[in-house]
XYZ file of C-alpha atoms in Angstrom:
743
model
C 107.171 38.282 66.945
C 105.175 37.328 70.046
C 101.483 38.181 70.352
C 99.251 38.963 73.291
C 97.934 35.379 73.031
C 101.480 34.051 73.406
C 101.923 36.138 76.548
C 98.634 34.897 78.008
C 99.544 31.285 77.292
C 103.070 31.666 78.699
C 101.745 33.288 81.892
C 98.841 30.865 82.277
C 96.182 33.599 82.290
C 93.484 34.838 79.930
C 94.033 37.344 77.107
C 91.712 39.795 78.885
C 93.886 39.588 82.011
C 96.976 40.471 79.943
C 94.988 43.320 78.367
C 94.091 44.633 81.840
C 97.764 44.430 82.779
C 98.801 46.447 79.720
C 96.109 49.062 80.297
C 96.515 49.077 84.104
C 92.900 48.107 84.588
C 91.275 45.556 86.850
C 92.350 44.253 90.219
C 95.286 41.928 89.486
C 96.828 39.835 92.203
C 100.510 40.240 92.863
C 101.172 36.696 91.603
C 99.409 37.277 88.273
C 101.158 40.608 87.827
C 104.591 39.016 88.241
C 103.722 36.102 85.899
C 102.587 38.443 83.120
C 105.583 40.783 83.583
C 107.949 37.799 83.394
C 106.205 36.410 80.285
C 106.469 39.771 78.500
C 110.170 39.963 79.338
C 110.946 36.381 78.301
C 108.982 36.619 75.041
C 110.294 40.126 74.283
C 106.709 41.171 73.626
C 106.146 44.822 72.710
C 102.564 45.962 72.149
C 102.213 48.793 69.678
C 98.932 49.845 68.136
C 100.635 52.134 65.631
C 102.770 49.281 64.304
C 99.707 47.067 63.935
C 97.904 49.801 62.034
C 100.881 50.273 59.718
C 101.093 46.577 58.948
C 97.363 46.192 58.309
C 97.226 49.214 56.008
C 100.437 48.214 54.164
C 101.991 51.602 54.848
C 105.655 51.850 53.826
C 107.202 54.114 56.436
C 110.830 55.232 56.331
C 112.368 57.179 59.212
C 115.011 59.878 58.915
C 116.874 60.750 62.121
C 118.505 64.204 62.059
C 120.507 66.177 64.655
C 118.245 69.196 64.095
C 116.122 70.869 61.455
C 118.626 73.601 60.662
C 118.852 74.616 57.012
C 121.446 72.004 56.053
C 119.260 69.157 57.301
C 116.080 70.705 55.939
C 117.619 70.696 52.475
C 118.874 67.155 53.038
C 115.326 66.074 53.885
C 114.023 67.729 50.719
C 116.418 65.601 48.684
C 115.350 62.382 50.460
C 111.687 63.289 49.999
C 112.134 63.891 46.286
C 113.301 60.274 45.834
C 111.155 58.270 48.259
C 107.800 60.061 48.130
C 107.117 59.284 44.432
C 107.743 55.612 45.276
C 104.925 55.623 47.851
C 107.048 55.838 51.021
C 105.907 57.887 54.013
C 108.764 59.686 55.782
C 108.862 60.017 59.572
C 111.299 62.640 60.929
C 112.968 62.256 64.333
C 115.381 64.718 65.986
C 118.328 63.361 68.003
C 119.899 66.670 69.160
C 123.198 64.859 68.458
C 122.700 63.085 71.791
C 123.746 59.440 71.942
C 121.181 58.498 74.609
C 118.320 60.198 72.810
C 119.338 58.605 69.498
C 119.380 55.140 71.054
C 115.882 55.638 72.445
C 114.643 56.859 69.046
C 116.079 53.831 67.245
C 114.474 51.486 69.772
C 111.110 53.178 69.206
C 111.490 52.949 65.427
C 112.189 49.217 65.514
C 109.046 48.686 67.579
C 107.040 50.895 65.249
C 107.925 48.697 62.292
C 109.550 51.149 59.873
C 110.874 49.503 56.713
C 114.063 51.587 56.471
C 116.089 54.238 58.311
C 118.280 57.126 57.189
C 120.287 58.572 60.072
C 122.980 61.163 60.694
C 124.618 58.957 63.335
C 125.762 60.336 66.679
C 128.321 57.582 67.292
C 129.136 55.832 63.995
C 132.288 54.331 65.538
C 130.313 52.530 68.282
C 129.330 49.007 67.115
C 126.820 48.608 69.963
C 124.826 51.763 69.297
C 123.232 50.361 66.140
C 123.355 46.594 66.688
C 119.582 46.537 67.218
C 119.107 47.698 63.609
C 121.276 44.840 62.402
C 119.495 42.312 64.618
C 116.131 43.420 63.226
C 117.591 43.519 59.670
C 116.237 47.013 59.053
C 117.805 48.629 55.937
C 119.831 51.545 57.291
C 121.937 54.247 55.619
C 124.342 56.565 57.443
C 124.217 60.126 56.108
C 127.010 62.743 56.334
C 129.002 60.557 58.758
C 130.285 57.161 57.678
C 130.909 53.991 59.623
C 134.668 53.332 59.949
C 134.049 49.615 59.265
C 131.466 49.975 56.490
C 129.086 48.289 58.905
C 126.420 50.419 57.242
C 126.342 52.031 53.825
C 126.752 55.782 53.846
C 126.434 58.905 51.754
C 128.810 61.748 52.583
C 130.143 65.017 51.182
C 133.786 65.453 50.221
C 134.938 68.428 52.257
C 138.633 67.560 52.352
C 139.688 69.114 49.053
C 137.525 72.177 49.603
C 138.873 72.870 53.101
C 142.497 72.266 52.160
C 142.271 74.608 49.142
C 140.653 77.299 51.255
C 143.204 77.129 54.095
C 146.104 77.218 51.626
C 144.615 80.360 50.129
C 144.249 82.018 53.535
C 147.771 81.055 54.611
C 149.054 83.162 51.734
C 147.055 86.175 52.926
C 147.140 85.967 56.731
C 149.568 85.281 59.558
C 149.601 81.487 60.072
C 149.020 81.524 63.855
C 145.995 83.834 63.490
C 143.912 81.238 61.615
C 141.731 78.937 63.709
C 139.508 75.926 63.079
C 136.240 75.124 64.874
C 134.823 71.657 64.270
C 132.355 69.245 65.806
C 133.548 66.126 67.598
C 136.506 64.714 65.661
C 135.428 61.089 66.034
C 132.813 61.868 63.363
C 134.142 61.270 59.850
C 132.973 64.582 58.369
C 134.605 66.562 61.185
C 137.811 64.515 61.053
C 137.988 65.237 57.321
C 138.018 68.978 58.036
C 140.680 68.568 60.723
C 142.928 66.496 58.444
C 142.528 68.977 55.586
C 143.374 71.884 57.927
C 146.537 70.179 59.187
C 147.628 69.006 55.743
C 147.292 72.541 54.398
C 149.545 73.812 57.208
C 152.156 71.161 56.530
C 152.089 72.005 52.808
C 152.414 75.755 53.408
C 154.668 75.933 56.484
C 156.229 72.495 56.916
C 154.604 72.036 60.332
C 151.172 71.282 61.753
C 148.984 74.014 63.224
C 149.127 74.498 67.004
C 146.494 72.730 69.139
C 145.489 76.204 70.408
C 144.232 76.981 66.911
C 141.696 74.136 66.968
C 138.448 73.854 68.933
C 136.169 70.823 69.088
C 132.602 71.462 70.225
C 129.030 70.355 69.732
C 127.807 70.591 66.144
C 124.513 72.105 67.341
C 124.460 75.873 67.667
C 122.656 76.148 70.989
C 125.056 73.781 72.699
C 128.284 75.054 71.136
C 127.848 78.682 72.165
C 129.619 78.425 75.514
C 132.624 76.554 74.085
C 133.059 78.986 71.184
C 132.613 82.023 73.411
C 135.175 80.820 75.969
C 137.609 79.812 73.219
C 137.604 83.357 71.857
C 137.898 84.933 75.317
C 141.053 83.011 76.260
C 142.970 84.078 73.151
C 145.679 86.649 73.765
C 145.103 87.850 70.198
C 141.790 87.229 68.420
C 141.965 85.216 65.193
C 142.043 86.865 61.804
C 140.273 83.922 60.191
C 137.875 81.418 61.743
C 137.128 78.373 59.617
C 134.018 76.558 60.886
C 132.827 73.141 59.743
C 129.145 73.731 60.524
C 126.997 76.600 59.332
C 125.051 76.652 62.589
C 128.247 76.910 64.631
C 129.531 79.572 62.205
C 126.507 81.653 63.187
C 127.389 81.067 66.836
C 130.963 82.208 66.177
C 129.644 85.321 64.428
C 127.423 86.117 67.383
C 130.260 85.531 69.852
C 132.522 87.859 67.857
C 129.799 90.489 67.829
C 129.271 90.218 71.589
C 133.030 90.425 72.161
C 133.324 93.376 69.772
C 135.927 91.527 67.696
C 135.454 93.044 64.273
C 138.625 92.223 62.382
C 137.933 88.530 61.922
C 136.781 86.717 58.817
C 134.471 83.732 59.303
C 134.387 81.053 56.633
C 132.049 78.119 56.926
C 131.011 75.078 54.967
C 127.626 76.808 54.869
C 125.911 79.799 56.436
C 122.917 80.366 58.667
C 121.697 83.034 61.064
C 121.145 81.481 64.452
C 119.568 84.458 66.218
C 118.432 87.741 64.711
C 118.215 89.577 68.050
C 121.675 91.152 67.646
C 120.858 92.596 64.230
C 124.144 91.317 62.884
C 125.579 93.251 59.966
C 128.703 91.157 59.419
C 128.543 88.221 57.065
C 129.976 84.727 56.854
C 132.082 83.577 53.960
C 129.967 80.740 52.640
C 131.250 77.432 51.354
C 128.190 75.960 49.742
C 127.575 72.309 50.615
C 125.549 70.063 48.353
C 123.080 69.135 51.068
C 120.195 68.657 48.642
C 122.370 66.390 46.488
C 123.377 64.502 49.629
C 119.693 63.914 50.395
C 119.018 62.702 46.864
C 122.001 60.326 46.987
C 120.976 59.023 50.427
C 117.411 58.448 49.258
C 118.577 56.599 46.161
C 120.906 54.397 48.207
C 118.148 53.468 50.669
C 115.673 52.824 47.845
C 118.163 50.448 46.239
C 118.556 48.666 49.581
C 114.768 48.404 50.101
C 114.157 46.996 46.635
C 117.106 44.561 46.583
C 117.836 43.618 50.208
C 119.273 40.178 49.390
C 121.995 41.403 47.015
C 122.657 44.862 48.449
C 126.312 45.509 49.365
C 127.536 48.140 51.835
C 129.449 51.066 50.351
C 130.143 54.756 50.825
C 129.049 57.225 48.153
C 130.744 60.634 48.189
C 129.096 63.815 46.911
C 131.610 66.382 45.647
C 131.636 69.900 47.074
C 132.444 73.308 45.477
C 135.045 75.903 46.584
C 134.279 78.666 49.139
C 133.464 82.350 48.927
C 135.021 84.904 51.321
C 133.668 87.986 53.103
C 134.997 91.182 54.807
C 136.787 91.176 58.249
C 135.979 92.732 61.687
C 137.926 95.185 63.909
C 138.968 95.312 67.593
C 139.213 98.058 70.275
C 141.525 98.373 73.285
C 140.791 98.313 77.052
C 141.763 101.314 79.229
C 139.571 102.352 82.222
C 138.224 100.291 85.151
C 134.835 99.481 86.753
C 134.781 97.285 89.892
C 131.826 94.914 90.215
C 130.980 92.817 93.293
C 129.085 89.607 92.422
C 127.966 86.209 93.659
C 130.235 83.320 92.727
C 127.826 81.391 90.508
C 127.195 80.103 86.996
C 124.829 83.014 86.318
C 127.545 85.499 87.284
C 130.045 83.675 85.087
C 127.652 84.176 82.163
C 127.562 87.925 82.869
C 131.364 88.030 83.067
C 131.722 86.303 79.703
C 129.206 88.541 77.978
C 130.882 91.611 79.439
C 134.051 90.942 77.467
C 132.277 92.497 74.510
C 131.459 95.660 76.442
C 135.092 96.046 77.484
C 136.178 95.936 73.858
C 133.518 98.403 72.804
C 133.754 100.960 75.625
C 137.445 100.824 76.490
C 136.574 100.019 80.124
C 138.229 97.168 81.967
C 135.641 95.379 84.084
C 137.041 93.890 87.296
C 134.713 91.291 88.803
C 135.092 90.413 92.478
C 133.422 87.044 93.135
C 132.239 85.963 96.601
C 130.186 83.041 97.840
C 126.741 83.824 99.252
C 127.658 84.515 102.876
C 130.889 86.332 101.931
C 128.985 88.502 99.453
C 126.406 89.496 102.047
C 129.107 90.458 104.553
C 131.268 92.273 101.996
C 128.288 94.224 100.675
C 127.212 95.260 104.166
C 130.768 96.243 105.050
C 131.506 98.203 101.890
C 128.181 99.932 101.217
C 127.513 100.448 104.913
C 130.790 102.363 105.303
C 129.986 104.602 102.308
C 132.981 103.186 100.444
C 133.379 103.796 96.704
C 135.472 100.648 96.258
C 132.791 98.895 94.194
C 130.926 100.646 91.385
C 128.235 97.992 90.924
C 126.983 95.352 93.374
C 124.852 92.246 92.996
C 122.007 92.007 95.530
C 119.794 89.021 96.358
C 116.043 89.523 96.223
C 115.505 89.621 100.025
C 118.248 92.236 100.460
C 116.889 94.783 98.001
C 114.331 96.568 100.195
C 116.844 96.873 103.023
C 119.527 98.276 100.692
C 117.069 100.829 99.319
C 115.912 101.830 102.803
C 119.520 102.356 103.902
C 120.222 104.519 100.842
C 123.031 102.379 99.498
C 121.916 102.152 95.855
C 121.797 104.917 93.281
C 118.359 105.813 91.921
C 118.450 105.077 88.202
C 115.286 106.704 86.891
C 116.959 110.031 85.977
C 119.477 108.211 83.771
C 116.667 106.631 81.731
C 115.125 110.093 81.107
C 111.599 108.782 81.592
C 111.985 105.678 79.397
C 112.181 102.954 82.044
C 112.538 99.408 80.610
C 109.557 98.078 82.568
C 108.073 96.345 79.520
C 111.027 93.958 79.487
C 109.896 92.133 82.638
C 106.997 90.113 84.025
C 104.790 92.089 86.448
C 105.777 89.808 89.347
C 109.443 90.528 88.646
C 108.744 94.250 88.581
C 106.972 94.135 91.940
C 109.435 91.829 93.690
C 112.511 93.654 92.442
C 111.185 97.119 93.327
C 110.926 98.159 89.687
C 107.581 99.903 90.108
C 106.343 103.387 89.390
C 109.218 105.804 88.866
C 111.673 104.351 91.368
C 114.455 102.176 90.015
C 117.457 101.013 92.062
C 118.878 98.258 89.889
C 117.967 95.878 87.073
C 117.375 92.112 87.290
C 120.200 89.908 86.049
C 118.849 86.645 87.503
C 115.176 85.704 87.762
C 113.927 82.200 88.409
C 111.472 80.039 90.346
C 111.564 76.609 91.921
C 110.281 73.547 90.079
C 110.089 69.869 90.884
C 112.526 68.036 88.602
C 111.881 64.291 88.464
C 112.832 61.151 86.556
C 109.985 60.557 84.100
C 111.257 57.079 83.256
C 110.862 56.033 86.908
C 107.475 57.636 87.464
C 106.143 56.113 84.220
C 107.640 52.638 84.695
C 104.725 50.116 84.865
C 106.460 47.879 87.420
C 107.245 50.798 89.711
C 103.721 52.176 89.276
C 102.298 48.781 90.219
C 104.447 48.480 93.351
C 103.483 51.979 94.449
C 99.758 51.446 93.823
C 99.856 48.156 95.687
C 101.590 49.736 98.698
C 99.768 53.063 99.001
C 96.479 52.616 97.158
C 96.844 55.599 94.820
C 98.640 56.150 91.516
C 102.265 57.247 91.362
C 102.592 60.783 89.978
C 104.677 63.898 90.604
C 103.562 64.990 94.105
C 100.953 67.723 94.317
C 101.366 68.362 98.058
C 104.114 67.979 100.648
C 102.628 64.926 102.343
C 102.659 63.153 98.990
C 106.223 64.371 98.420
C 107.447 62.580 101.550
C 105.507 59.411 100.739
C 107.044 59.196 97.270
C 110.528 60.110 98.510
C 110.372 57.355 101.115
C 109.026 54.853 98.570
C 112.120 55.371 96.377
C 114.553 55.007 99.301
C 116.372 51.733 98.828
C 116.431 51.241 102.599
C 112.627 51.062 102.469
C 112.279 49.481 99.028
C 115.113 47.111 98.099
C 114.025 47.071 94.429
C 114.257 50.858 94.039
C 116.466 51.795 91.043
C 117.820 54.819 92.960
C 119.509 55.185 96.341
C 117.158 57.868 97.658
C 113.875 59.449 96.687
C 115.152 63.004 97.001
C 118.029 65.286 98.029
C 117.473 68.518 99.947
C 119.472 71.725 100.025
C 121.211 71.808 103.409
C 123.341 74.964 103.177
C 122.512 77.258 106.094
C 120.818 79.634 106.085
C 119.866 80.118 102.441
C 119.390 76.505 101.368
C 117.313 75.495 104.371
C 115.116 78.567 104.023
C 114.589 77.738 100.343
C 113.382 74.275 101.392
C 111.183 75.599 104.208
C 109.376 78.559 102.673
C 107.486 76.645 99.908
C 106.119 74.387 102.670
C 105.444 77.404 104.894
C 103.438 79.096 102.118
C 101.677 75.881 101.108
C 100.356 75.467 104.669
C 99.388 79.195 104.731
C 101.940 80.068 107.388
C 103.111 83.599 108.285
C 105.838 85.169 110.405
C 103.773 88.148 111.551
C 100.123 89.028 111.021
C 98.710 92.218 109.498
C 99.081 93.982 112.863
C 102.721 93.041 113.254
C 102.096 90.344 115.869
C 104.371 87.275 115.885
C 102.430 84.282 114.534
C 105.247 81.975 113.488
C 104.236 79.536 116.235
C 100.911 78.793 114.478
C 99.564 75.307 113.748
C 100.239 75.915 110.035
C 103.937 76.538 110.587
C 104.241 73.585 112.956
C 102.846 71.359 110.176
C 105.339 72.835 107.702
C 108.257 72.233 110.092
C 107.133 68.665 110.819
C 106.913 67.958 107.106
C 110.342 69.471 106.478
C 111.896 67.479 109.336
C 110.494 64.274 107.818
C 111.858 65.254 104.395
C 115.364 65.706 105.778
C 115.172 62.402 107.660
C 114.508 60.452 104.457
C 116.607 62.525 102.036
C 120.054 61.788 100.578
C 122.768 61.654 103.240
C 126.006 63.541 102.619
C 129.068 64.450 104.684
C 129.005 67.948 103.187
C 125.965 70.259 102.954
C 124.261 70.108 99.557
C 123.760 73.160 97.342
C 121.295 73.481 94.409
C 123.900 72.343 91.889
C 124.680 69.292 94.032
C 121.002 68.281 94.046
C 120.773 68.372 90.253
C 124.036 66.461 89.934
C 122.609 63.655 92.072
C 119.449 63.604 89.938
C 121.401 63.385 86.675
C 123.738 60.738 88.102
C 120.737 58.519 88.814
C 121.091 58.604 92.597
C 117.761 60.259 93.424
C 114.292 60.240 91.847
C 113.304 63.903 92.288
C 114.524 67.230 93.648
C 113.089 70.686 94.135
C 115.356 73.426 92.846
C 115.651 76.712 91.022
C 115.465 76.341 87.250
C 118.444 78.654 86.826
C 120.682 76.043 88.455
C 119.661 73.142 86.235
C 122.653 72.491 83.912
C 122.034 73.564 80.330
C 125.341 72.944 78.572
C 126.079 70.263 76.010
C 128.435 68.374 78.328
C 125.669 67.861 80.876
C 123.332 66.523 78.202
C 125.912 64.225 76.669
C 127.342 63.064 79.990
C 124.106 61.891 81.583
C 121.952 59.128 80.179
C 119.139 60.476 82.393
C 119.159 64.067 81.075
C 116.472 63.403 78.478
C 114.335 61.576 81.053
C 113.956 64.595 83.333
C 110.428 65.929 83.725
C 109.452 69.295 85.194
C 106.414 69.899 87.409
C 105.180 72.652 89.761
C 106.506 72.297 93.312
C 104.142 70.550 95.750
C 101.485 73.014 96.861
C 102.295 75.212 93.829
C 103.836 77.951 95.967
C 107.364 78.208 94.530
C 109.848 80.760 95.721
C 110.708 83.574 93.354
C 114.466 83.849 93.304
C 116.681 86.413 91.722
C 119.305 89.100 91.855
C 119.634 92.681 90.724
C 122.728 94.536 89.658
C 122.664 97.959 91.267
C 125.004 100.935 91.333
C 126.780 101.961 94.520
C 125.494 105.419 95.379
C 129.074 106.423 96.324
C 130.610 105.255 93.036
C 132.902 107.755 91.327
C 131.736 106.454 87.940
C 127.932 106.669 88.135
C 127.316 107.451 84.463
C 129.800 104.825 83.275
C 128.260 102.224 85.608
C 124.814 102.988 84.279
C 125.926 102.590 80.682
C 127.302 99.136 81.443
C 124.203 98.148 83.439
C 121.930 99.164 80.598
C 124.085 97.307 78.060
C 124.289 94.007 79.945
C 120.526 93.863 80.674
C 119.475 94.623 77.112
C 116.949 92.156 75.681
C 119.351 90.989 72.996
C 121.617 89.459 75.643
C 118.924 87.287 77.267
C 119.447 84.184 75.113
C 123.263 84.243 74.973
C 123.216 84.727 78.749
C 121.008 81.649 79.121
C 123.209 79.555 76.841
C 126.234 80.550 78.895
C 124.510 79.351 82.080
C 122.730 82.524 83.209
C 119.061 83.312 83.824
C 118.346 86.897 82.820
C 114.582 87.339 83.359
C 113.795 89.384 80.251
C 110.436 88.347 78.799
C 111.940 88.093 75.323
C 114.246 85.291 76.464
C 111.525 83.277 78.208
C 109.182 83.525 75.220
C 111.747 82.523 72.603
C 110.626 79.338 70.832
C 114.135 77.950 70.491
C 114.789 78.370 74.196
C 111.592 76.466 74.984
C 112.618 73.671 72.631
C 115.863 72.893 74.451
C 114.902 74.010 77.975
C 111.250 72.940 78.343
C 110.830 74.319 81.860
C 111.021 77.809 80.380
C 107.633 77.099 78.802
C 106.225 77.198 82.335
C 108.552 79.845 83.718
C 106.503 82.861 82.705
C 103.275 81.315 84.039
C 105.132 80.194 87.163
C 106.081 83.764 88.002
C 102.413 84.471 88.706
C 102.143 81.777 91.408
C 105.596 82.442 92.867
C 106.023 83.821 96.380
C 108.458 86.216 98.033
C 109.538 86.607 101.643
C 107.444 88.700 103.993
C 108.779 92.015 105.161
C 109.430 91.528 108.864
C 109.177 94.779 110.838
C 110.764 95.108 114.281
C 109.484 96.924 117.390
C 110.984 100.194 116.212
C 109.038 100.045 112.965
C 112.029 99.409 110.689
C 112.472 96.426 108.404
C 114.552 93.660 109.976
C 117.425 92.658 107.690
C 116.019 89.725 105.635
C 119.329 87.861 105.805
C 119.140 88.038 109.597
C 115.557 86.733 109.485
C 116.684 83.803 107.314
C 119.615 83.076 109.615
C 117.547 83.061 112.799
C 114.849 80.800 111.382
C 117.323 78.472 109.642
C 119.459 78.013 112.766
C 116.411 77.024 114.803
C 115.109 74.682 112.087
C 118.513 73.017 111.841
C 118.383 72.195 115.558
C 114.948 70.630 115.073
C 116.101 68.564 112.117
C 119.141 67.330 114.034
C 116.919 66.487 117.056
C 118.751 68.926 119.306
C 115.542 70.660 120.413
C 111.771 70.065 119.968
C 109.710 72.258 117.649
C 108.074 74.347 120.403
C 111.493 75.259 121.805
C 112.715 76.270 118.347
C 109.695 78.529 117.917
C 110.462 80.187 121.242
C 114.052 80.827 120.122
C 112.865 82.379 116.862
C 110.416 84.660 118.682
C 113.050 85.736 121.190
C 115.737 86.463 118.586
C 113.530 87.861 115.875
C 110.459 89.469 117.313
C 111.466 90.616 120.785
C 115.006 91.696 119.926
C 114.121 92.815 116.419
């Protein structure tokens, strides 16, 4: 292994110069920087103080890489610990989240750290390239729970085949064959494939034919990331299953929760183990538990690794199988029928889809059919104005964007909800900023929040922390590369990452901006507008949009659009995040509720785990959100209220999030598990305090000008400036004429 002296000699510089390079100290010339960087690359030198300390102190460190710390893996770790700890080994635990990119990074770090052995529950045991580094470094490695198809590595697994087959045969005698379903993790994993083969073999034995593909679901083995797949699988069934066999105890808990939310009671869940994922629903139903010998698996794995560590020269790869016992079974659930109808007008969005999915449970419980009418943003605004403005009772509940709420209340379109709550308003469920912005103050209540979010800066940490990129930036601009703290810095960094300006940039563009008019452009403008202390009108109602502050904000925004990602079609929030995760841009500003949270997004992007979250430049993010209100003319006011109260209950906050929604209940934002997988939620609650909302713009007649009209007027003028159709001063004149004089 190369040393710092080797690097210095290879580069033709002193050891202290290499040390300055590594610690980013001193004033290195460009030539010396490139020589040292090249020497490090050619010698494959990796400095690591922790590894040096371990070697000097003769520490024997073994790493165990687990998908999670759910009960199964906690017990597995206990078994490993019981074998290796008495032998003087220190055990380092790493969590892969069952993500192939994260696992690869972990294994790279462990080889640098100098661990003497590794136990891993592999994410891709069939991929010969995923673990070749461990072979190259000759690190003793044992696969646990999932075996290598080529015996490339020794493994310790549990025999689930006989157990699953016996169980399914038993159930086929009791239940209708097409009402039994199987939920497994990804079938390329040996333990999941074993369950699938046992399930199919049992069907062939009992019926002479294999089970239908509709009876089998593959999903993530982690509970938080399997929820959406399991939920949607149950929704699409014409008849709910009578028996759900689940290969993972964490996913069994997800299935139980999904059944509870969908009010499917007559279904028996049987799992290879049992665990309660989330206690918020106060689940009373139980899971038929098939006990797995996870502790014994840990003991066997530890013994196998210890043998490898003590006899590396003569150790031979093999798979050791731990036998498993038979299952226990528990009582079934029941189902109700759908009869009546509520019509609900909503925005076509991922958050709305989450509400629709959750609402399936309410339909089963109440007997009401819920008809959702989905519109895009502009269509929704027009349809709402048309329907509510004509006093129509066509829609019972309507979804309203934050800037529309005050206007809707003023026009008397929404039913006042306070009397229905009988004095017990749910104000404690929400952050004070949400309460104020959504008109949930005092005793007046005209709807409840179903989406609440703020803007963040999402950026590629691996780019911002890359030493070569940091050096190039420092050399060019004279200050350190970091997530931008103001809008001038934002444009500098965005331009630096543009490949047209910097041919060595690893991304095409520095940023991508929302260009949908009017909403997207307003969302890009207002954080700049607030950061520069701009206003539309002053405290006396005078038009002040043509101030020096707003001119600076517009100039900055124009520059941002000039250097941002170019597209034939206008970009929406989801498009921006897609570009970030595809590796085409270095940073974007967007609403946290639009950042993809599902397992497919994590698994499909090698950059997902490199995304950092930071306050928007100027720290004046927009507060975004929607309420669900009741049409004052609805013929089903009481029924609409009952549904509204049900869907916004605290217990639905986390399932809503996992389905792609963003219900702003405090309980959801403060949940530790949510913070673990969606780190920006750690800052969400604090971010509400610094978030901003649109000004109320009052016209000459003293009434509030429709906020959507305000957005449209400003956005249309800004678009002309950005496209160089008119200068800024002319745009300001247009805004004043359309907004202030005519308003």
